[in-house]
Each structure stands twice: as C-alpha cells, then as structure tokens.
C-alpha cells in the first residue's frame, strides 16, 4: 500500500466549452469550436457544445457534486468569448459567471485552479488568423490581464494554456480540431505564438501584478516508443517525441527549439523569421509548477509517406474506449525522464482518465474499467512520490461526461454520468472509489 501526504492535492477537471453550454447567453459570441462543430463532418454525429452539461445554469448544483466527492481542488477554464465577445470589448457579465462559480467553490472549501485557454478561441480572433497571427499574443494578454484583475485574489493557481500541442498541431496542422487546418507552417507558427503568449502572461502576472499566485502551463505528453530497434523505427520514435513533446518542453525549459526538429520542419518551412529575437527568453520565463496531462504512451513505426515520418504501430496493450494504450508503466518512465532532463518544479497531473461506454443500471454506473485505470495511475503517482518525484497533485479527467471535442458526446470521460436528455447526473462507481482514495489517502 502507498499513501499520500495530507497536503497532496486531489482534484478533478473540466473545461468551459466542454461543459458550459449557454453558447449565446450572457453576451458570449462564437468561438472556433462553435463554428467547427457546425461544419458537417467535423464532429461525431454533428454534436455541438450549445448545451453540453448546461453547467452555466447548473453550476450551483455542480459545486455541490464536486464538494460531495471530497476533492481538494477543481480545475476549470474561462471561455475567452464570454469575457471579450469582440476585439477590445470587455464583457463584465461574462466575467461575473466565473466570479460566482469561483466564490461558490471557495465557500465549499475547494481550491480553484484556473486555465486561461482551453481551446475556445473567439471567432473575432480567428477571423484575423487566430494563433497563426502574432497579434494573438497581445489579444491573449489583454484577456489574461482582465482575468488577473478580476480573479487573482480568488484563484489558487493559474494555468496559461492547456495542451499547446492540441491547440496548434492538432488544430492547424493535422486538422482534427478547430479550426481544422492542415498546414505544417501554420501549426508551427500557432505553437510559437501560443508559447510566447504563455511566457508573456507569466511575466505579466509576476511583473505588473506583483502577484504571488502560482502560475504554470499544462502540456499533454505522450512518451514515444517503437516496436523495434531498427534505425528507421528509432527515427520514427525520435520524431514522434520531437513533434509531440520536445517541441514544447525544450522552449519552455531550455529556451530553445530542438534542432533535429527544426531540420525536419525546414524541409517544408523555409523561413523561421516568425521566431524573433527575445521570444525564446520570454517563453522560458520561470514558472512555479508544471502541469501534465497524461493519457497514454504512443507506439510508432517508420512511415516514409507521412509528413512526420511515423505512424501508429500495432500494440497489444489493453486499450481504453478511445483505443489508447493503458500504460501506467510508461507514465512513470515519462516523469522520471522529465526529472532527469527538464525540470525540478513541482508537477501537477492536471488530467488523467479514460473513456468507456457507460450506462445507468438501477441508478448505478458500474465502470470497473475506468476505476481500474484510475487506480493504476494514482498508484503510479504514489510510487513516483516515494522515489522523490515531487508530484504535488492529481486531477481526474473528467468530473462529467462532456463534449469530447471531435468525438462529441460519444466518448464518456466522466466519473459522473450525464444524461444529455434530462441533464441528470449520476455518480459512477469510479467517483465513489475516487472519493474513498481521497478520504483514506491510501491506494
Ligand atoms: C485532452 N489527441 O485532449 C483535453 O485537455 C481534454 O479537453 C480532453 O477532453 C481530454 O484530453 C480527453 O481527450 C486531448 O488526439 C484530445 O492526442 C486529443 C488528443 C490528446 C488530448
């Protein structure tokens, strides 16, 4: 048995577009996800976040659910188009929703961890190129500044960005997420501007605001493995690691982009002038903690026809409902590697969880597979801490079944089941088990 100290933070996480609904209320204007989800063929079943979990109207009931789980902290994100529905136009009503929500959490004894950007870029910003346009950095800073002004004395910690890889490469290069573009140069530029906006937002909080609220960034990291030791497979492994992980880790922690990836990208991108003098210094501004979203390892093999020279390889690991490998061992290897090569900052696991096909049976949801998945990863966290890896907290993704991006409502990640017809919420078995782990601080 392993135990957790009493100051270890157990939490759960959501994001604005995935749960709020009320897409046209309170002065909110559309984000790229409203547009993308309305574009035929982009999201499973044509699902949108118009209603989602209707959290915008039900946040009080939802705070009670969060409280009933016994978590120490709740990670939420702020919808930028609620706060700035048009360029330069601040909307107090939008901000007030988050004030009420955060006050409610504090009253319930729950520490709010707040992400500024979890992918709902306002359409007004997209119409000017979105993250591909360097101006996006100043738009983001204006948004961040308002959030700091209004909320900094209430939040427990800030996260500038959730998963820059998804917001850049998955969205502008691979086209699976909004805005659905398929251009490597756009992806690399978007990644750069997102990273730069992160560094500038850290400087703003610590400098002008003189705030001591901890601030960090969350990356999704997928440690890469190859099925064989052939040179070609090892090249594939290295490139996958470079594309998914090092392209973000290196600038944040080392102040440089990985040269092997610059070389690879330079076959398609001929001019890197968008990386300007001083940018990398800003991107590597010291943070207070590092957030990691971990779901699975990736197993890749060489593919001469693919732009990044790799493709998913056959893996015999058990899978979650997303088809992702259940890989807690690789999670431990990832954390050890980060400690060795990148950072000694406190680490928060800001997301970890699994999707399965759940259903309600006599008022219960017996999600044994999710419970197993969560137990395995929490146990790994405890063991990593026994090795001195300094993981400060664990946030289960997700509180609710919600709008799972390109998969719409087809994939359920919640520990609380949501009936999207009635909006009824039902605690799954995994939630009950999570509550027990938090109470006993043992696994
Ligand atoms: C993360 N991929 O997204 C997000 O932070 C959450 O909003 C999301 O619901 C959760 O993980 C589960 O998917 C990802 O395709 C989406 O590699 C897609 C990928 C990775 C992370």
Short mmCIF file of C-alpha atoms and ligand atoms in Angstrom, two decimals:
data_model
loop_
_atom_site.label_atom_id
_atom_site.label_comp_id
_atom_site.label_asym_id
_atom_site.label_seq_id
_atom_site.Cartn_x
_atom_site.Cartn_y
_atom_site.Cartn_z
CA UNK A 1 0.00 0.00 0.00
CA UNK A 2 1.13 3.54 -0.75
CA UNK A 3 -0.05 6.74 0.90
CA UNK A 4 -0.37 10.39 0.08
CA UNK A 5 0.63 13.24 2.35
CA UNK A 6 -2.19 15.42 3.62
CA UNK A 7 -1.08 18.38 1.50
CA UNK A 8 -1.20 16.37 -1.73
CA UNK A 9 -3.92 17.90 -3.91
CA UNK A 10 -6.61 15.61 -5.29
CA UNK A 11 -8.84 17.27 -7.83
CA UNK A 12 -10.96 16.91 -10.89
CA UNK A 13 -11.04 18.92 -14.10
CA UNK A 14 -13.31 20.24 -16.85
CA UNK A 15 -13.15 22.95 -19.50
CA UNK A 16 -15.53 25.73 -20.45
CA UNK A 17 -16.65 24.69 -23.94
CA UNK A 18 -16.96 21.05 -22.94
CA UNK A 19 -19.48 21.63 -20.13
CA UNK A 20 -20.99 25.12 -20.04
CA UNK A 21 -23.49 25.24 -22.89
CA UNK A 22 -25.33 28.62 -22.97
CA UNK A 23 -23.40 29.34 -26.13
CA UNK A 24 -25.33 32.50 -26.92
CA UNK A 25 -26.10 33.76 -23.42
CA UNK A 26 -24.56 36.38 -21.17
CA UNK A 27 -23.06 38.23 -24.11
CA UNK A 28 -20.95 35.31 -25.33
CA UNK A 29 -20.04 35.27 -29.03
CA UNK A 30 -18.97 32.19 -31.00
CA UNK A 31 -15.60 30.53 -30.64
CA UNK A 32 -13.84 28.41 -33.24
CA UNK A 33 -15.45 25.35 -31.68
CA UNK A 34 -18.98 26.69 -32.28
CA UNK A 35 -18.11 27.14 -35.94
CA UNK A 36 -16.16 23.89 -36.28
CA UNK A 37 -18.84 21.78 -34.62
CA UNK A 38 -21.39 23.23 -37.05
CA UNK A 39 -19.24 22.28 -40.02
CA UNK A 40 -20.55 18.98 -41.41
CA UNK A 41 -18.24 16.03 -40.94
CA UNK A 42 -16.01 17.58 -38.30
CA UNK A 43 -17.62 16.34 -35.08
CA UNK A 44 -19.20 12.94 -34.48
CA UNK A 45 -22.98 12.99 -35.05
CA UNK A 46 -22.91 16.75 -35.66
CA UNK A 47 -22.76 17.32 -31.90
CA UNK A 48 -22.07 20.83 -30.60
CA UNK A 49 -21.40 22.45 -27.22
CA UNK A 50 -24.61 24.52 -27.44
CA UNK A 51 -26.00 22.89 -24.30
CA UNK A 52 -23.34 20.38 -23.21
CA UNK A 53 -23.79 19.77 -19.45
CA UNK A 54 -25.71 23.03 -19.09
CA UNK A 55 -23.21 23.88 -16.39
CA UNK A 56 -23.71 27.62 -16.99
CA UNK A 57 -27.17 27.29 -15.47
CA UNK A 58 -26.48 24.43 -13.08
CA UNK A 59 -23.17 25.48 -11.57
CA UNK A 60 -24.58 25.64 -8.03
CA UNK A 61 -25.80 22.05 -8.16
CA UNK A 62 -22.50 21.10 -9.78
CA UNK A 63 -20.46 22.69 -6.99
CA UNK A 64 -22.41 20.50 -4.56
CA UNK A 65 -21.45 17.44 -6.58
CA UNK A 66 -17.80 18.48 -6.60
CA UNK A 67 -17.98 19.03 -2.85
CA UNK A 68 -19.59 15.64 -2.30
CA UNK A 69 -16.55 13.98 -3.90
CA UNK A 70 -14.26 15.37 -1.23
CA UNK A 71 -11.74 16.79 -3.72
CA UNK A 72 -9.29 19.46 -2.58
CA UNK A 73 -9.31 21.33 -5.88
CA UNK A 74 -11.29 21.85 -9.08
CA UNK A 75 -9.69 22.79 -12.38
CA UNK A 76 -11.86 24.87 -14.71
CA UNK A 77 -11.24 27.10 -17.71
CA UNK A 78 -12.52 30.52 -18.73
CA UNK A 79 -14.31 31.00 -22.04
CA UNK A 80 -12.48 33.86 -23.72
CA UNK A 81 -15.50 34.85 -25.90
CA UNK A 82 -17.59 35.35 -22.75
CA UNK A 83 -15.05 37.84 -21.44
CA UNK A 84 -14.10 39.51 -24.74
CA UNK A 85 -17.02 38.91 -27.12
CA UNK A 86 -15.47 41.34 -29.59
CA UNK A 87 -11.95 42.60 -30.00
CA UNK A 88 -11.18 45.10 -27.25
CA UNK A 89 -14.73 44.87 -25.84
CA UNK A 90 -14.80 43.64 -22.25
CA UNK A 91 -18.00 41.94 -21.02
CA UNK A 92 -18.43 42.11 -17.26
CA UNK A 93 -21.41 39.76 -17.38
CA UNK A 94 -19.19 37.05 -18.82
CA UNK A 95 -16.60 37.54 -16.10
CA UNK A 96 -19.28 37.56 -13.40
CA UNK A 97 -20.20 33.97 -14.22
CA UNK A 98 -16.68 32.88 -13.24
CA UNK A 99 -16.70 35.10 -10.16
CA UNK A 100 -19.88 33.42 -8.93
CA UNK A 101 -18.54 29.99 -9.75
CA UNK A 102 -15.20 30.60 -8.04
CA UNK A 103 -16.82 32.15 -4.97
CA UNK A 104 -19.08 29.11 -4.77
CA UNK A 105 -16.07 26.80 -4.90
CA UNK A 106 -14.27 28.75 -2.20
CA UNK A 107 -17.38 28.65 0.00
CA UNK A 108 -17.39 24.88 -0.46
CA UNK A 109 -13.74 24.71 0.63
CA UNK A 110 -12.45 23.82 -2.85
CA UNK A 111 -9.33 25.39 -4.33
CA UNK A 112 -9.94 26.76 -7.85
CA UNK A 113 -7.21 26.05 -10.39
CA UNK A 114 -8.00 28.18 -13.42
CA UNK A 115 -6.89 27.64 -17.01
CA UNK A 116 -7.00 30.73 -19.20
CA UNK A 117 -7.09 28.96 -22.56
CA UNK A 118 -8.67 25.59 -23.13
CA UNK A 119 -9.24 26.00 -26.89
CA UNK A 120 -12.30 28.24 -27.22
CA UNK A 121 -10.64 30.96 -29.30
CA UNK A 122 -13.10 33.76 -30.13
CA UNK A 123 -14.16 33.86 -33.78
CA UNK A 124 -13.17 37.53 -33.96
CA UNK A 125 -9.59 36.42 -33.30
CA UNK A 126 -9.83 33.54 -35.74
CA UNK A 127 -11.01 35.87 -38.50
CA UNK A 128 -7.66 37.62 -38.22
CA UNK A 129 -5.69 34.41 -38.48
CA UNK A 130 -6.09 33.14 -34.93
CA UNK A 131 -2.90 31.81 -33.35
CA UNK A 132 -1.09 31.97 -36.69
CA UNK A 133 -1.13 35.76 -36.38
CA UNK A 134 1.49 37.13 -33.96
CA UNK A 135 -1.10 39.70 -32.83
CA UNK A 136 -2.78 36.82 -30.99
CA UNK A 137 -0.17 37.28 -28.26
CA UNK A 138 -1.42 40.76 -27.43
CA UNK A 139 -5.09 39.70 -27.68
CA UNK A 140 -4.38 36.91 -25.22
CA UNK A 141 -2.54 39.27 -22.87
CA UNK A 142 -5.50 41.65 -22.80
CA UNK A 143 -7.71 38.69 -21.83
CA UNK A 144 -5.22 37.40 -19.25
CA UNK A 145 -4.88 40.85 -17.70
CA UNK A 146 -8.63 41.15 -17.14
CA UNK A 147 -8.74 37.68 -15.59
CA UNK A 148 -5.87 38.59 -13.26
CA UNK A 149 -7.54 41.88 -12.33
CA UNK A 150 -10.87 40.32 -11.51
CA UNK A 151 -9.90 36.90 -10.17
CA UNK A 152 -6.31 36.77 -8.97
CA UNK A 153 -7.22 37.19 -5.31
CA UNK A 154 -9.62 34.23 -5.58
CA UNK A 155 -7.73 31.59 -7.52
CA UNK A 156 -5.35 29.03 -6.04
CA UNK A 157 -3.25 28.73 -9.19
CA UNK A 158 -3.24 29.80 -12.83
CA UNK A 159 -2.58 27.72 -15.92
CA UNK A 160 -1.92 29.82 -19.00
CA UNK A 161 -2.57 27.18 -21.66
CA UNK A 162 -3.98 23.69 -21.82
CA UNK A 163 -2.09 21.42 -24.22
CA UNK A 164 -0.43 23.75 -26.74
CA UNK A 165 0.22 20.71 -28.95
CA UNK A 166 -3.53 20.20 -29.43
CA UNK A 167 -4.21 23.92 -29.85
CA UNK A 168 -1.52 24.17 -32.55
CA UNK A 169 -0.55 20.96 -34.37
CA UNK A 170 -3.78 19.04 -33.87
CA UNK A 171 -5.77 22.13 -34.92
CA UNK A 172 -3.69 23.85 -37.63
CA UNK A 173 -1.57 21.00 -38.98
CA UNK A 174 -3.48 17.73 -38.53
CA UNK A 175 -6.89 19.38 -38.84
CA UNK A 176 -8.70 17.21 -36.29
CA UNK A 177 -9.57 20.11 -34.01
CA UNK A 178 -10.84 23.63 -34.69
CA UNK A 179 -10.15 25.45 -36.91
CA UNK A 180 -9.38 22.28 -38.88
CA UNK A 181 -6.46 23.48 -40.99
CA UNK A 182 -3.83 21.16 -42.44
CA UNK A 183 -0.70 23.18 -42.86
CA UNK A 184 2.54 22.46 -41.00
CA UNK A 185 3.78 26.03 -41.17
CA UNK A 186 0.55 27.26 -39.59
CA UNK A 187 0.92 24.63 -36.89
CA UNK A 188 4.46 25.67 -36.05
CA UNK A 189 3.54 29.36 -36.04
CA UNK A 190 0.48 28.75 -33.87
CA UNK A 191 2.62 26.73 -31.45
CA UNK A 192 5.14 29.55 -31.30
CA UNK A 193 2.57 32.26 -30.62
CA UNK A 194 0.80 30.15 -28.01
CA UNK A 195 4.11 29.52 -26.24
CA UNK A 196 5.03 33.19 -26.48
CA UNK A 197 1.66 34.24 -25.08
CA UNK A 198 2.30 31.84 -22.21
CA UNK A 199 5.68 33.40 -21.37
CA UNK A 200 4.29 36.92 -21.65
CA UNK A 201 1.31 36.04 -19.44
CA UNK A 202 3.65 34.67 -16.77
CA UNK A 203 5.70 37.87 -16.89
CA UNK A 204 2.54 39.98 -16.68
CA UNK A 205 1.28 38.21 -13.54
CA UNK A 206 4.61 38.34 -11.75
CA UNK A 207 5.69 41.75 -13.03
CA UNK A 208 2.92 44.29 -13.37
CA UNK A 209 0.59 42.47 -10.98
CA UNK A 210 3.32 41.55 -8.50
CA UNK A 211 1.19 38.52 -7.76
CA UNK A 212 2.47 35.51 -5.88
CA UNK A 213 -0.31 33.20 -7.13
CA UNK A 214 1.45 30.15 -8.60
CA UNK A 215 1.32 30.00 -12.40
CA UNK A 216 2.26 27.28 -14.85
CA UNK A 217 1.41 25.65 -18.17
CA UNK A 218 -0.09 22.25 -18.94
CA UNK A 219 1.33 20.05 -21.70
CA UNK A 220 -0.10 16.79 -22.97
CA UNK A 221 2.83 14.42 -23.09
CA UNK A 222 2.81 11.10 -24.87
CA UNK A 223 6.08 9.24 -24.35
CA UNK A 224 7.04 7.63 -27.63
CA UNK A 225 8.11 4.03 -28.12
CA UNK A 226 8.90 1.95 -31.20
CA UNK A 227 8.25 -1.75 -31.75
CA UNK A 228 11.80 -2.48 -32.89
CA UNK A 229 15.32 -1.16 -32.54
CA UNK A 230 15.84 -0.71 -36.26
CA UNK A 231 17.27 2.68 -37.16
CA UNK A 232 14.11 3.54 -39.09
CA UNK A 233 11.81 2.78 -36.17
CA UNK A 234 14.09 4.68 -33.82
CA UNK A 235 13.96 7.68 -36.16
CA UNK A 236 10.19 7.41 -36.07
CA UNK A 237 10.25 7.26 -32.29
CA UNK A 238 12.54 10.25 -32.05
CA UNK A 239 10.44 12.33 -34.44
CA UNK A 240 7.22 11.46 -32.67
CA UNK A 241 8.79 12.51 -29.38
CA UNK A 242 10.07 15.69 -31.02
CA UNK A 243 6.71 16.60 -32.53
CA UNK A 244 4.51 15.78 -29.54
CA UNK A 245 6.75 16.52 -26.58
CA UNK A 246 10.15 18.14 -27.13
CA UNK A 247 8.84 20.89 -29.43
CA UNK A 248 7.12 22.27 -26.33
CA UNK A 249 9.34 21.08 -23.48
CA UNK A 250 12.57 22.45 -24.94
CA UNK A 251 11.48 26.08 -25.42
CA UNK A 252 9.76 26.17 -22.01
CA UNK A 253 12.58 24.60 -20.00
CA UNK A 254 15.68 25.15 -22.14
CA UNK A 255 14.85 28.30 -24.08
CA UNK A 256 15.46 26.68 -27.49
CA UNK A 257 13.66 24.60 -30.09
CA UNK A 258 15.08 21.11 -30.72
CA UNK A 259 17.48 21.34 -33.67
CA UNK A 260 16.62 17.90 -35.07
CA UNK A 261 13.00 19.02 -35.43
CA UNK A 262 13.98 22.39 -36.94
CA UNK A 263 15.89 20.39 -39.54
CA UNK A 264 12.93 18.13 -40.20
CA UNK A 265 10.45 21.02 -40.40
CA UNK A 266 12.78 23.02 -42.62
CA UNK A 267 12.06 20.60 -45.46
CA UNK A 268 8.59 22.17 -45.59
CA UNK A 269 9.07 25.52 -43.88
CA UNK A 270 11.66 27.74 -45.49
CA UNK A 271 11.60 30.72 -43.23
CA UNK A 272 11.65 30.76 -39.45
CA UNK A 273 11.60 34.57 -39.15
CA UNK A 274 8.45 34.38 -37.05
CA UNK A 275 10.71 33.26 -34.21
CA UNK A 276 12.05 36.65 -33.22
CA UNK A 277 14.89 37.79 -31.02
CA UNK A 278 13.90 37.53 -27.36
CA UNK A 279 10.95 35.20 -27.96
CA UNK A 280 12.62 32.13 -26.51
CA UNK A 281 13.79 34.07 -23.49
CA UNK A 282 10.19 35.06 -22.85
CA UNK A 283 8.83 31.54 -23.45
CA UNK A 284 11.27 30.12 -20.90
CA UNK A 285 10.29 32.60 -18.15
CA UNK A 286 10.33 30.66 -14.90
CA UNK A 287 7.01 29.22 -13.76
CA UNK A 288 6.00 27.90 -10.33
CA UNK A 289 4.83 24.45 -11.33
CA UNK A 290 4.46 22.26 -14.38
CA UNK A 291 1.16 20.65 -15.44
CA UNK A 292 1.00 17.36 -17.32
CA UNK A 293 -1.99 15.71 -18.93
CA UNK A 294 -1.27 12.03 -19.30
CA UNK A 295 -3.48 9.52 -21.06
CA UNK A 296 -1.29 7.04 -22.93
CA UNK A 297 2.07 6.22 -24.44
CA UNK A 298 2.42 6.29 -28.20
CA UNK A 299 3.84 3.41 -30.20
CA UNK A 300 5.08 4.44 -33.64
CA UNK A 301 6.91 2.95 -36.57
CA UNK A 302 8.61 4.36 -39.62
CA UNK A 303 6.37 5.53 -42.46
CA UNK A 304 8.18 7.04 -45.45
CA UNK A 305 4.95 8.54 -46.77
CA UNK A 306 3.91 10.52 -43.67
CA UNK A 307 4.96 14.11 -43.12
CA UNK A 308 6.45 13.35 -39.72
CA UNK A 309 7.84 10.01 -40.93
CA UNK A 310 5.93 7.89 -38.46
CA UNK A 311 2.59 6.17 -37.98
CA UNK A 312 0.87 4.37 -35.14
CA UNK A 313 2.13 0.81 -34.82
CA UNK A 314 0.20 -2.24 -33.71
CA UNK A 315 0.24 -2.55 -29.93
CA UNK A 316 -1.01 -5.50 -27.91
CA UNK A 317 -1.68 -3.40 -24.79
CA UNK A 318 -5.20 -3.29 -23.31
CA UNK A 319 -6.98 -0.15 -24.50
CA UNK A 320 -9.45 2.41 -23.21
CA UNK A 321 -12.61 3.29 -25.12
CA UNK A 322 -10.54 5.79 -27.14
CA UNK A 323 -8.34 2.93 -28.32
CA UNK A 324 -5.48 4.40 -26.27
CA UNK A 325 -2.94 2.06 -24.63
CA UNK A 326 -3.34 1.69 -20.88
CA UNK A 327 0.23 2.46 -19.91
CA UNK A 328 0.94 3.41 -16.29
CA UNK A 329 4.48 2.00 -16.52
CA UNK A 330 5.29 4.43 -19.33
CA UNK A 331 3.75 7.21 -17.26
CA UNK A 332 6.39 6.54 -14.60
CA UNK A 333 9.14 6.50 -17.21
CA UNK A 334 7.89 9.80 -18.56
CA UNK A 335 8.04 11.50 -15.16
CA UNK A 336 11.49 10.13 -14.40
CA UNK A 337 12.70 11.36 -17.79
CA UNK A 338 11.30 14.85 -17.13
CA UNK A 339 13.08 14.98 -13.79
CA UNK A 340 16.32 13.95 -15.42
CA UNK A 341 16.18 16.13 -18.49
CA UNK A 342 13.92 19.10 -17.86
CA UNK A 343 12.70 20.34 -14.53
CA UNK A 344 12.61 20.10 -10.77
CA UNK A 345 9.43 22.21 -10.49
CA UNK A 346 6.50 20.67 -8.61
CA UNK A 347 4.43 18.65 -11.08
CA UNK A 348 0.67 18.51 -11.17
CA UNK A 349 -1.03 15.79 -13.16
CA UNK A 350 -3.70 18.20 -14.41
CA UNK A 351 -5.56 15.48 -16.34
CA UNK A 352 -5.69 11.71 -16.33
CA UNK A 353 -8.62 9.45 -17.06
CA UNK A 354 -10.31 7.18 -19.55
CA UNK A 355 -13.38 6.99 -21.78
CA UNK A 356 -15.65 3.95 -21.76
CA UNK A 357 -19.18 3.14 -22.91
CA UNK A 358 -21.06 3.62 -19.67
CA UNK A 359 -24.72 3.10 -18.95
CA UNK A 360 -27.01 3.50 -15.95
CA UNK A 361 -28.35 0.34 -14.39
CA UNK A 362 -30.73 0.64 -11.43
CA UNK A 363 -29.38 4.09 -10.66
CA UNK A 364 -25.75 2.92 -10.76
CA UNK A 365 -22.92 3.01 -13.27
CA UNK A 366 -20.53 0.12 -12.80
CA UNK A 367 -17.48 1.49 -14.58
CA UNK A 368 -15.00 -1.06 -13.40
CA UNK A 369 -12.56 -0.45 -16.25
CA UNK A 370 -12.34 3.27 -15.52
CA UNK A 371 -11.92 2.54 -11.82
CA UNK A 372 -9.03 0.19 -12.62
CA UNK A 373 -7.44 2.74 -14.94
CA UNK A 374 -7.64 5.48 -12.33
CA UNK A 375 -6.35 3.24 -9.54
CA UNK A 376 -3.35 2.17 -11.62
CA UNK A 377 -2.37 5.74 -12.41
CA UNK A 378 -2.92 7.06 -8.88
CA UNK A 379 -0.82 4.20 -7.59
CA UNK A 380 1.90 5.19 -10.07
CA UNK A 381 1.77 8.75 -8.71
CA UNK A 382 2.16 7.48 -5.15
CA UNK A 383 5.11 5.30 -6.14
CA UNK A 384 6.73 8.14 -8.05
CA UNK A 385 6.47 10.28 -4.95
CA UNK A 386 8.11 7.53 -2.92
CA UNK A 387 11.02 7.88 -5.38
CA UNK A 388 11.08 11.62 -4.62
CA UNK A 389 9.49 12.79 -7.88
CA UNK A 390 7.57 15.61 -6.19
CA UNK A 391 4.15 15.30 -7.77
CA UNK A 392 2.02 17.84 -5.94
CA UNK A 393 -1.42 16.87 -7.19
CA UNK A 394 -3.61 14.69 -9.39
CA UNK A 395 -6.72 15.85 -11.28
CA UNK A 396 -9.05 13.24 -12.66
CA UNK A 397 -10.38 13.98 -16.16
CA UNK A 398 -13.21 14.46 -16.04
CA UNK A 399 -15.76 15.46 -13.47
CA UNK A 400 -18.57 14.96 -16.01
CA UNK A 401 -19.23 13.18 -19.24
CA UNK A 402 -18.99 16.11 -21.63
CA UNK A 403 -18.41 17.36 -25.16
CA UNK A 404 -15.38 15.29 -26.12
CA UNK A 405 -14.26 17.56 -28.99
CA UNK A 406 -14.24 15.75 -32.34
CA UNK A 407 -15.95 12.77 -30.67
CA UNK A 408 -18.91 14.83 -29.47
CA UNK A 409 -20.94 13.08 -26.76
CA UNK A 410 -19.93 9.63 -27.99
CA UNK A 411 -16.98 9.32 -25.60
CA UNK A 412 -17.69 9.48 -21.87
CA UNK A 413 -14.74 10.50 -19.69
CA UNK A 414 -16.73 11.47 -16.58
CA UNK A 415 -16.71 9.98 -13.13
CA UNK A 416 -20.17 11.50 -13.02
CA UNK A 417 -22.54 10.22 -15.69
CA UNK A 418 -24.58 12.87 -17.51
CA UNK A 419 -27.84 12.06 -19.25
CA UNK A 420 -27.77 14.61 -22.07
CA UNK A 421 -31.56 14.46 -22.49
CA UNK A 422 -32.52 15.17 -18.88
CA UNK A 423 -29.23 16.61 -17.58
CA UNK A 424 -29.46 14.16 -14.71
CA UNK A 425 -26.09 13.48 -13.06
CA UNK A 426 -25.29 10.05 -11.59
CA UNK A 427 -22.11 9.28 -9.63
CA UNK A 428 -20.36 6.34 -11.25
CA UNK A 429 -18.58 3.68 -9.20
CA UNK A 430 -15.26 5.31 -10.14
CA UNK A 431 -16.36 8.52 -8.39
CA UNK A 432 -17.17 6.56 -5.25
CA UNK A 433 -13.80 4.85 -5.35
CA UNK A 434 -12.01 8.15 -6.01
CA UNK A 435 -13.74 9.66 -3.01
CA UNK A 436 -12.55 6.77 -0.86
CA UNK A 437 -8.96 7.15 -2.08
CA UNK A 438 -9.08 10.86 -1.25
CA UNK A 439 -10.51 10.21 2.20
CA UNK A 440 -8.07 7.50 3.19
CA UNK A 441 -5.11 8.99 1.26
CA UNK A 442 -4.14 5.40 0.59
CA UNK A 443 -4.02 3.31 -2.54
C1 LIG B 1 -7.30 16.43 -23.63
N1 LIG B 1 -5.07 13.59 -29.10
O1 LIG B 1 -7.48 16.42 -25.01
C2 LIG B 1 -8.03 17.70 -23.24
O2 LIG B 1 -7.31 18.57 -22.40
C3 LIG B 1 -9.41 17.50 -22.76
O3 LIG B 1 -10.17 18.66 -23.04
C4 LIG B 1 -9.98 16.23 -23.38
O4 LIG B 1 -11.34 16.07 -23.11
C5 LIG B 1 -9.16 15.08 -22.85
O5 LIG B 1 -7.78 15.26 -23.13
C6 LIG B 1 -9.59 13.71 -23.35
O6 LIG B 1 -9.35 13.59 -24.73
C7 LIG B 1 -6.84 15.66 -25.95
O7 LIG B 1 -5.76 13.39 -30.14
C8 LIG B 1 -7.53 15.47 -27.15
O8 LIG B 1 -3.92 13.16 -28.99
C9 LIG B 1 -6.94 14.79 -28.17
C10 LIG B 1 -5.66 14.29 -28.02
C11 LIG B 1 -4.94 14.49 -26.83
C12 LIG B 1 -5.56 15.18 -25.80
#
